[in-house]
Amino acid sequence: MIILKTEEEIELMRAANQLVGATLAEIAKVIQPGVSTAQLDRVAEEFIRDNGAEPTFKGFPNPYGPAFTGSICTSVNDVVVHGVPREDCILREGDIISVDCGTLLNGFNGDSCYTFKVGQVSDEVQQLLTTTKEALYLGIQAASVGHRIGDISYAVQSHCEAAGYSVVREFVGHGIGRNMHEDPQVPNYGRRGNGPQIKNGLCIAIEPMIAMGAKDIYLESDKWTVRTQDHKPAAHFEHTMAIHHGKAEILSTFEEVERIEAAKFG
Ligand code: MG
Ligand code: MG
């Protein structure tokens, strides 16, 4: 069942998502070679709690194993999603790390993810990041009244596959609101004109998870970490948005993250 949101609820969603954007910016400030993913996790948890919210991912249940121990997912290089922050996972020059962050503030959820560069990355990896972020925004452009969810899926898939990348199939975008995961599912692959209609008040997270090589993945024995089988890198960008006055209005933000990256990398 799709739960459309009122204007008041969209404002609460915006607050939760702006806090996610601010948290990602705090992380952007400390990402550099030598930093552990556990350090990033501590920065995130403290910032989220200091702002009166809960890190939604902490304690997130897993039907196959232990609950999630981190406040953010830290997925390095060939880890596609759900990397668990660890003291012994140390970032190195040339790595990429996707940081997925969720907050619960005043009863509503924020959810957004950004793939960061650790120092200078290869041109090949930079192209993967650029294409995945472009796909996110093409998906957002397709998320307007008069379209269907499949139009978003098609926009993401066609852009990434045209660049020679693959779309990971096992994880999808989603409705979001009082729960982090609500209906509808928003796959990153699909056909135009398929799926639920996009209506005002719909709140969704679009989140392309794109592999440089093949789309095949596996789950590690910790029952969280998801890696590409060919160990080629994967990128992940996510925004939460509300359909408002016919168009997608992005509730999360990369603005501060991109300002920090521009200062770092020029
Ligand atoms: Mg997320
Ligand atoms: Mg999500």
CSV table of C-alpha atoms and ligand atoms in Angstrom, one decimal:
chain,number,residue,atom,x,y,z
A,1,MET,CA,0.0,0.0,0.0
A,2,ILE,CA,1.4,3.4,-1.0
A,3,ILE,CA,1.0,6.1,1.7
A,4,LEU,CA,0.9,9.6,0.1
A,5,LYS,CA,2.1,12.4,2.4
A,6,THR,CA,0.5,15.7,3.3
A,7,GLU,CA,2.3,19.0,3.0
A,8,GLU,CA,3.1,18.9,6.8
A,9,GLU,CA,4.5,15.4,6.5
A,10,ILE,CA,6.7,16.4,3.5
A,11,GLU,CA,8.2,19.2,5.7
A,12,LEU,CA,9.0,16.7,8.4
A,13,MET,CA,10.6,14.4,5.8
A,14,ARG,CA,12.6,17.4,4.6
A,15,ALA,CA,14.0,18.0,8.1
A,16,ALA,CA,15.1,14.3,8.5
A,17,ASN,CA,16.6,14.3,5.0
A,18,GLN,CA,18.5,17.7,5.4
A,19,LEU,CA,20.0,16.1,8.6
A,20,VAL,CA,21.2,13.2,6.5
A,21,GLY,CA,22.8,15.7,4.1
A,22,ALA,CA,24.5,17.5,7.0
A,23,THR,CA,25.7,14.2,8.3
A,24,LEU,CA,27.2,13.2,5.0
A,25,ALA,CA,29.0,16.6,5.0
A,26,GLU,CA,30.5,15.9,8.4
A,27,ILE,CA,31.8,12.6,7.0
A,28,ALA,CA,33.2,14.3,3.8
A,29,LYS,CA,35.3,16.5,6.1
A,30,VAL,CA,37.1,13.5,7.7
A,31,ILE,CA,37.4,11.1,4.7
A,32,GLN,CA,41.1,10.6,3.9
A,33,PRO,CA,43.6,7.8,3.6
A,34,GLY,CA,44.3,6.2,7.0
A,35,VAL,CA,40.8,6.8,8.4
A,36,SER,CA,38.8,3.7,9.5
A,37,THR,CA,35.2,3.2,8.6
A,38,ALA,CA,34.5,2.8,12.3
A,39,GLN,CA,35.8,6.4,12.8
A,40,LEU,CA,33.3,7.6,10.1
A,41,ASP,CA,30.6,5.7,12.0
A,42,ARG,CA,31.4,7.5,15.2
A,43,VAL,CA,31.3,10.9,13.5
A,44,ALA,CA,27.9,10.1,12.0
A,45,GLU,CA,26.3,8.7,15.2
A,46,GLU,CA,27.4,11.5,17.4
A,47,PHE,CA,26.2,14.2,14.9
A,48,ILE,CA,22.8,12.5,14.3
A,49,ARG,CA,22.2,12.1,18.0
A,50,ASP,CA,23.4,15.7,18.8
A,51,ASN,CA,20.7,16.9,16.4
A,52,GLY,CA,18.0,15.0,18.2
A,53,ALA,CA,17.5,12.2,15.8
A,54,GLU,CA,18.2,8.4,15.7
A,55,PRO,CA,20.5,6.7,13.3
A,56,THR,CA,17.9,4.4,11.7
A,57,PHE,CA,20.4,1.8,10.5
A,58,LYS,CA,21.8,1.1,14.1
A,59,GLY,CA,20.2,-2.2,15.2
A,60,PHE,CA,18.4,-2.7,11.9
A,61,PRO,CA,17.2,-6.4,12.0
A,62,ASN,CA,18.5,-9.0,9.6
A,63,PRO,CA,16.5,-12.2,9.2
A,64,TYR,CA,19.7,-14.1,8.3
A,65,GLY,CA,22.1,-12.9,11.1
A,66,PRO,CA,22.9,-10.3,13.6
A,67,ALA,CA,21.3,-6.8,13.6
A,68,PHE,CA,23.4,-4.0,11.9
A,69,THR,CA,26.0,-2.6,14.4
A,70,GLY,CA,26.8,0.7,12.6
A,71,SER,CA,24.9,3.9,12.2
A,72,ILE,CA,25.9,4.2,8.6
A,73,CYS,CA,26.7,1.7,5.8
A,74,THR,CA,30.3,2.0,4.7
A,75,SER,CA,30.9,0.2,1.4
A,76,VAL,CA,34.4,0.3,0.0
A,77,ASN,CA,35.4,-0.5,-3.6
A,78,ASP,CA,33.8,-3.8,-4.6
A,79,VAL,CA,31.3,-3.7,-1.7
A,80,VAL,CA,28.1,-2.7,-3.3
A,81,VAL,CA,26.0,-2.0,-0.2
A,82,HIS,CA,25.6,-2.7,3.5
A,83,GLY,CA,29.3,-2.6,4.4
A,84,VAL,CA,29.6,-2.7,8.2
A,85,PRO,CA,31.9,-0.1,9.8
A,86,ARG,CA,35.0,-1.7,11.3
A,87,GLU,CA,38.1,-0.5,13.1
A,88,ASP,CA,40.3,-2.6,10.8
A,89,CYS,CA,38.8,-1.3,7.5
A,90,ILE,CA,41.2,1.5,6.8
A,91,LEU,CA,40.7,3.8,3.8
A,92,ARG,CA,43.6,4.0,1.2
A,93,GLU,CA,44.4,6.4,-1.5
A,94,GLY,CA,42.4,5.6,-4.6
A,95,ASP,CA,39.6,3.9,-2.8
A,96,ILE,CA,35.9,4.8,-3.2
A,97,ILE,CA,33.5,4.5,-0.3
A,98,SER,CA,29.7,4.8,-0.4
A,99,VAL,CA,28.3,6.1,2.8
A,100,ASP,CA,24.6,5.4,3.2
A,101,CYS,CA,22.9,7.2,6.0
A,102,GLY,CA,19.4,7.1,7.5
A,103,THR,CA,17.9,9.2,10.3
A,104,LEU,CA,14.6,9.1,12.1
A,105,LEU,CA,13.6,12.6,13.2
A,106,ASN,CA,10.1,13.5,14.7
A,107,GLY,CA,8.7,10.2,13.4
A,108,PHE,CA,9.9,10.5,9.8
A,109,ASN,CA,12.8,9.0,7.9
A,110,GLY,CA,15.7,10.5,5.9
A,111,ASP,CA,17.8,8.3,3.6
A,112,SER,CA,20.6,9.3,1.3
A,113,CYS,CA,23.9,7.9,0.1
A,114,TYR,CA,27.0,9.4,-1.6
A,115,THR,CA,30.0,7.6,-3.0
A,116,PHE,CA,33.2,9.5,-1.9
A,117,LYS,CA,36.6,9.4,-3.4
A,118,VAL,CA,39.6,8.8,-1.0
A,119,GLY,CA,42.3,10.9,-2.5
A,120,GLN,CA,42.7,10.6,-6.2
A,121,VAL,CA,41.0,7.8,-8.1
A,122,SER,CA,41.6,6.4,-11.5
A,123,ASP,CA,39.8,8.0,-14.5
A,124,GLU,CA,37.9,4.7,-14.9
A,125,VAL,CA,36.6,4.9,-11.4
A,126,GLN,CA,35.8,8.6,-11.7
A,127,GLN,CA,33.7,7.8,-14.8
A,128,LEU,CA,31.7,5.2,-12.8
A,129,LEU,CA,30.9,7.8,-10.1
A,130,THR,CA,30.0,10.4,-12.7
A,131,THR,CA,27.7,8.0,-14.6
A,132,THR,CA,26.0,6.7,-11.5
A,133,LYS,CA,25.3,10.2,-10.2
A,134,GLU,CA,23.9,11.2,-13.6
A,135,ALA,CA,21.6,8.2,-13.6
A,136,LEU,CA,20.2,9.3,-10.2
A,137,TYR,CA,19.3,12.7,-11.6
A,138,LEU,CA,17.9,11.2,-14.8
A,139,GLY,CA,15.7,9.0,-12.5
A,140,ILE,CA,14.6,12.0,-10.5
A,141,GLN,CA,13.7,13.9,-13.7
A,142,ALA,CA,11.5,11.0,-14.7
A,143,ALA,CA,9.7,11.0,-11.3
A,144,SER,CA,6.9,13.4,-12.3
A,145,VAL,CA,3.1,13.2,-12.3
A,146,GLY,CA,2.0,11.5,-15.4
A,147,HIS,CA,4.8,9.0,-15.3
A,148,ARG,CA,5.1,5.6,-13.7
A,149,ILE,CA,7.8,4.0,-11.5
A,150,GLY,CA,9.1,2.0,-14.6
A,151,ASP,CA,10.0,5.3,-16.2
A,152,ILE,CA,12.4,6.0,-13.4
A,153,SER,CA,13.8,2.5,-13.7
A,154,TYR,CA,14.3,2.8,-17.4
A,155,ALA,CA,16.0,6.2,-17.1
A,156,VAL,CA,18.6,4.8,-14.7
A,157,GLN,CA,19.2,1.5,-16.4
A,158,SER,CA,19.5,2.8,-20.0
A,159,HIS,CA,22.0,5.5,-18.9
A,160,CYS,CA,24.3,3.1,-17.0
A,161,GLU,CA,24.1,0.3,-19.5
A,162,ALA,CA,24.9,2.7,-22.4
A,163,ALA,CA,28.1,3.4,-20.5
A,164,GLY,CA,28.9,-0.3,-20.3
A,165,TYR,CA,28.0,-0.7,-16.6
A,166,SER,CA,25.6,-3.1,-15.0
A,167,VAL,CA,22.7,-2.6,-12.7
A,168,VAL,CA,22.6,-4.6,-9.5
A,169,ARG,CA,19.2,-6.2,-9.3
A,170,GLU,CA,18.9,-7.5,-5.8
A,171,PHE,CA,18.5,-4.0,-4.1
A,172,VAL,CA,16.0,-1.3,-5.1
A,173,GLY,CA,14.8,2.2,-4.2
A,174,HIS,CA,11.7,2.4,-2.2
A,175,GLY,CA,8.8,4.5,-0.8
A,176,ILE,CA,9.8,6.2,2.5
A,177,GLY,CA,7.9,8.0,5.3
A,178,ARG,CA,7.2,6.9,8.9
A,179,ASN,CA,9.0,3.7,7.8
A,180,MET,CA,12.4,3.6,6.0
A,181,HIS,CA,11.1,1.1,3.5
A,182,GLU,CA,7.5,1.6,2.3
A,183,ASP,CA,5.8,0.8,-1.0
A,184,PRO,CA,6.4,1.1,-3.9
A,185,GLN,CA,9.7,-0.6,-4.8
A,186,VAL,CA,11.7,1.6,-7.2
A,187,PRO,CA,14.0,-0.8,-9.2
A,188,ASN,CA,17.0,0.5,-11.1
A,189,TYR,CA,16.0,-1.6,-14.1
A,190,GLY,CA,12.7,-1.9,-15.9
A,191,ARG,CA,10.4,-0.8,-18.7
A,192,ARG,CA,8.8,2.5,-19.5
A,193,GLY,CA,5.1,2.8,-18.7
A,194,ASN,CA,5.3,-0.1,-16.1
A,195,GLY,CA,4.6,0.0,-12.4
A,196,PRO,CA,2.6,2.3,-10.1
A,197,GLN,CA,1.6,5.8,-11.2
A,198,ILE,CA,3.5,8.7,-9.8
A,199,LYS,CA,1.2,11.0,-7.8
A,200,ASN,CA,1.6,14.2,-5.7
A,201,GLY,CA,2.5,13.3,-2.1
A,202,LEU,CA,4.5,10.2,-3.1
A,203,CYS,CA,7.8,10.1,-1.2
A,204,ILE,CA,10.5,7.8,-2.6
A,205,ALA,CA,14.2,7.1,-2.5
A,206,ILE,CA,15.9,6.6,-5.8
A,207,GLU,CA,19.2,4.8,-5.4
A,208,PRO,CA,21.1,3.4,-8.4
A,209,MET,CA,23.7,0.7,-7.3
A,210,ILE,CA,25.9,0.3,-10.4
A,211,ALA,CA,28.8,-2.1,-11.0
A,212,MET,CA,31.7,-1.4,-13.3
A,213,GLY,CA,31.8,-5.0,-14.3
A,214,ALA,CA,29.1,-7.7,-14.1
A,215,LYS,CA,26.0,-7.3,-12.0
A,216,ASP,CA,26.5,-10.5,-10.0
A,217,ILE,CA,27.0,-10.2,-6.3
A,218,TYR,CA,27.4,-12.3,-3.2
A,219,LEU,CA,26.7,-11.9,0.5
A,220,GLU,CA,29.6,-12.3,2.9
A,221,SER,CA,29.5,-14.6,6.0
A,222,ASP,CA,28.7,-11.6,8.2
A,223,LYS,CA,25.3,-11.6,6.4
A,224,TRP,CA,25.5,-7.9,5.6
A,225,THR,CA,28.4,-7.1,3.3
A,226,VAL,CA,27.4,-7.4,-0.4
A,227,ARG,CA,30.3,-7.6,-2.9
A,228,THR,CA,30.5,-7.9,-6.6
A,229,GLN,CA,31.6,-11.4,-7.7
A,230,ASP,CA,34.2,-10.1,-10.1
A,231,HIS,CA,35.5,-7.7,-7.4
A,232,LYS,CA,35.2,-4.7,-9.7
A,233,PRO,CA,34.1,-1.5,-8.0
A,234,ALA,CA,30.5,-0.4,-7.6
A,235,ALA,CA,29.0,3.0,-6.9
A,236,HIS,CA,25.8,4.1,-5.1
A,237,PHE,CA,24.1,7.4,-4.9
A,238,GLU,CA,20.7,8.0,-3.3
A,239,HIS,CA,18.3,10.9,-2.8
A,240,THR,CA,14.9,11.0,-1.1
A,241,MET,CA,12.3,13.1,-2.8
A,242,ALA,CA,8.7,14.1,-2.6
A,243,ILE,CA,6.5,14.5,-5.6
A,244,HIS,CA,5.1,18.0,-5.1
A,245,HIS,CA,3.3,20.2,-7.6
A,246,GLY,CA,3.8,17.5,-10.2
A,247,LYS,CA,7.5,17.2,-9.9
A,248,ALA,CA,10.2,15.6,-7.8
A,249,GLU,CA,11.4,17.9,-5.1
A,250,ILE,CA,14.7,16.5,-3.6
A,251,LEU,CA,14.5,16.5,0.2
A,252,SER,CA,18.0,15.3,0.9
A,253,THR,CA,21.0,17.3,-0.3
A,254,PHE,CA,24.6,16.8,-1.6
A,255,GLU,CA,25.2,20.6,-1.7
A,256,GLU,CA,27.6,20.8,1.3
A,257,VAL,CA,29.3,17.5,0.4
A,258,GLU,CA,29.9,18.7,-3.2
A,259,ARG,CA,31.3,22.0,-1.8
A,260,ILE,CA,33.7,20.1,0.4
A,261,GLU,CA,34.7,17.8,-2.5
A,262,ALA,CA,35.3,20.8,-4.8
A,263,ALA,CA,37.6,22.4,-2.2
A,264,LYS,CA,39.5,19.0,-1.9
A,265,PHE,CA,39.8,18.1,-5.5
A,266,GLY,CA,39.3,21.4,-7.4
B,1,MG,MG,20.0,4.5,1.9
B,2,MG,MG,17.3,3.7,0.6
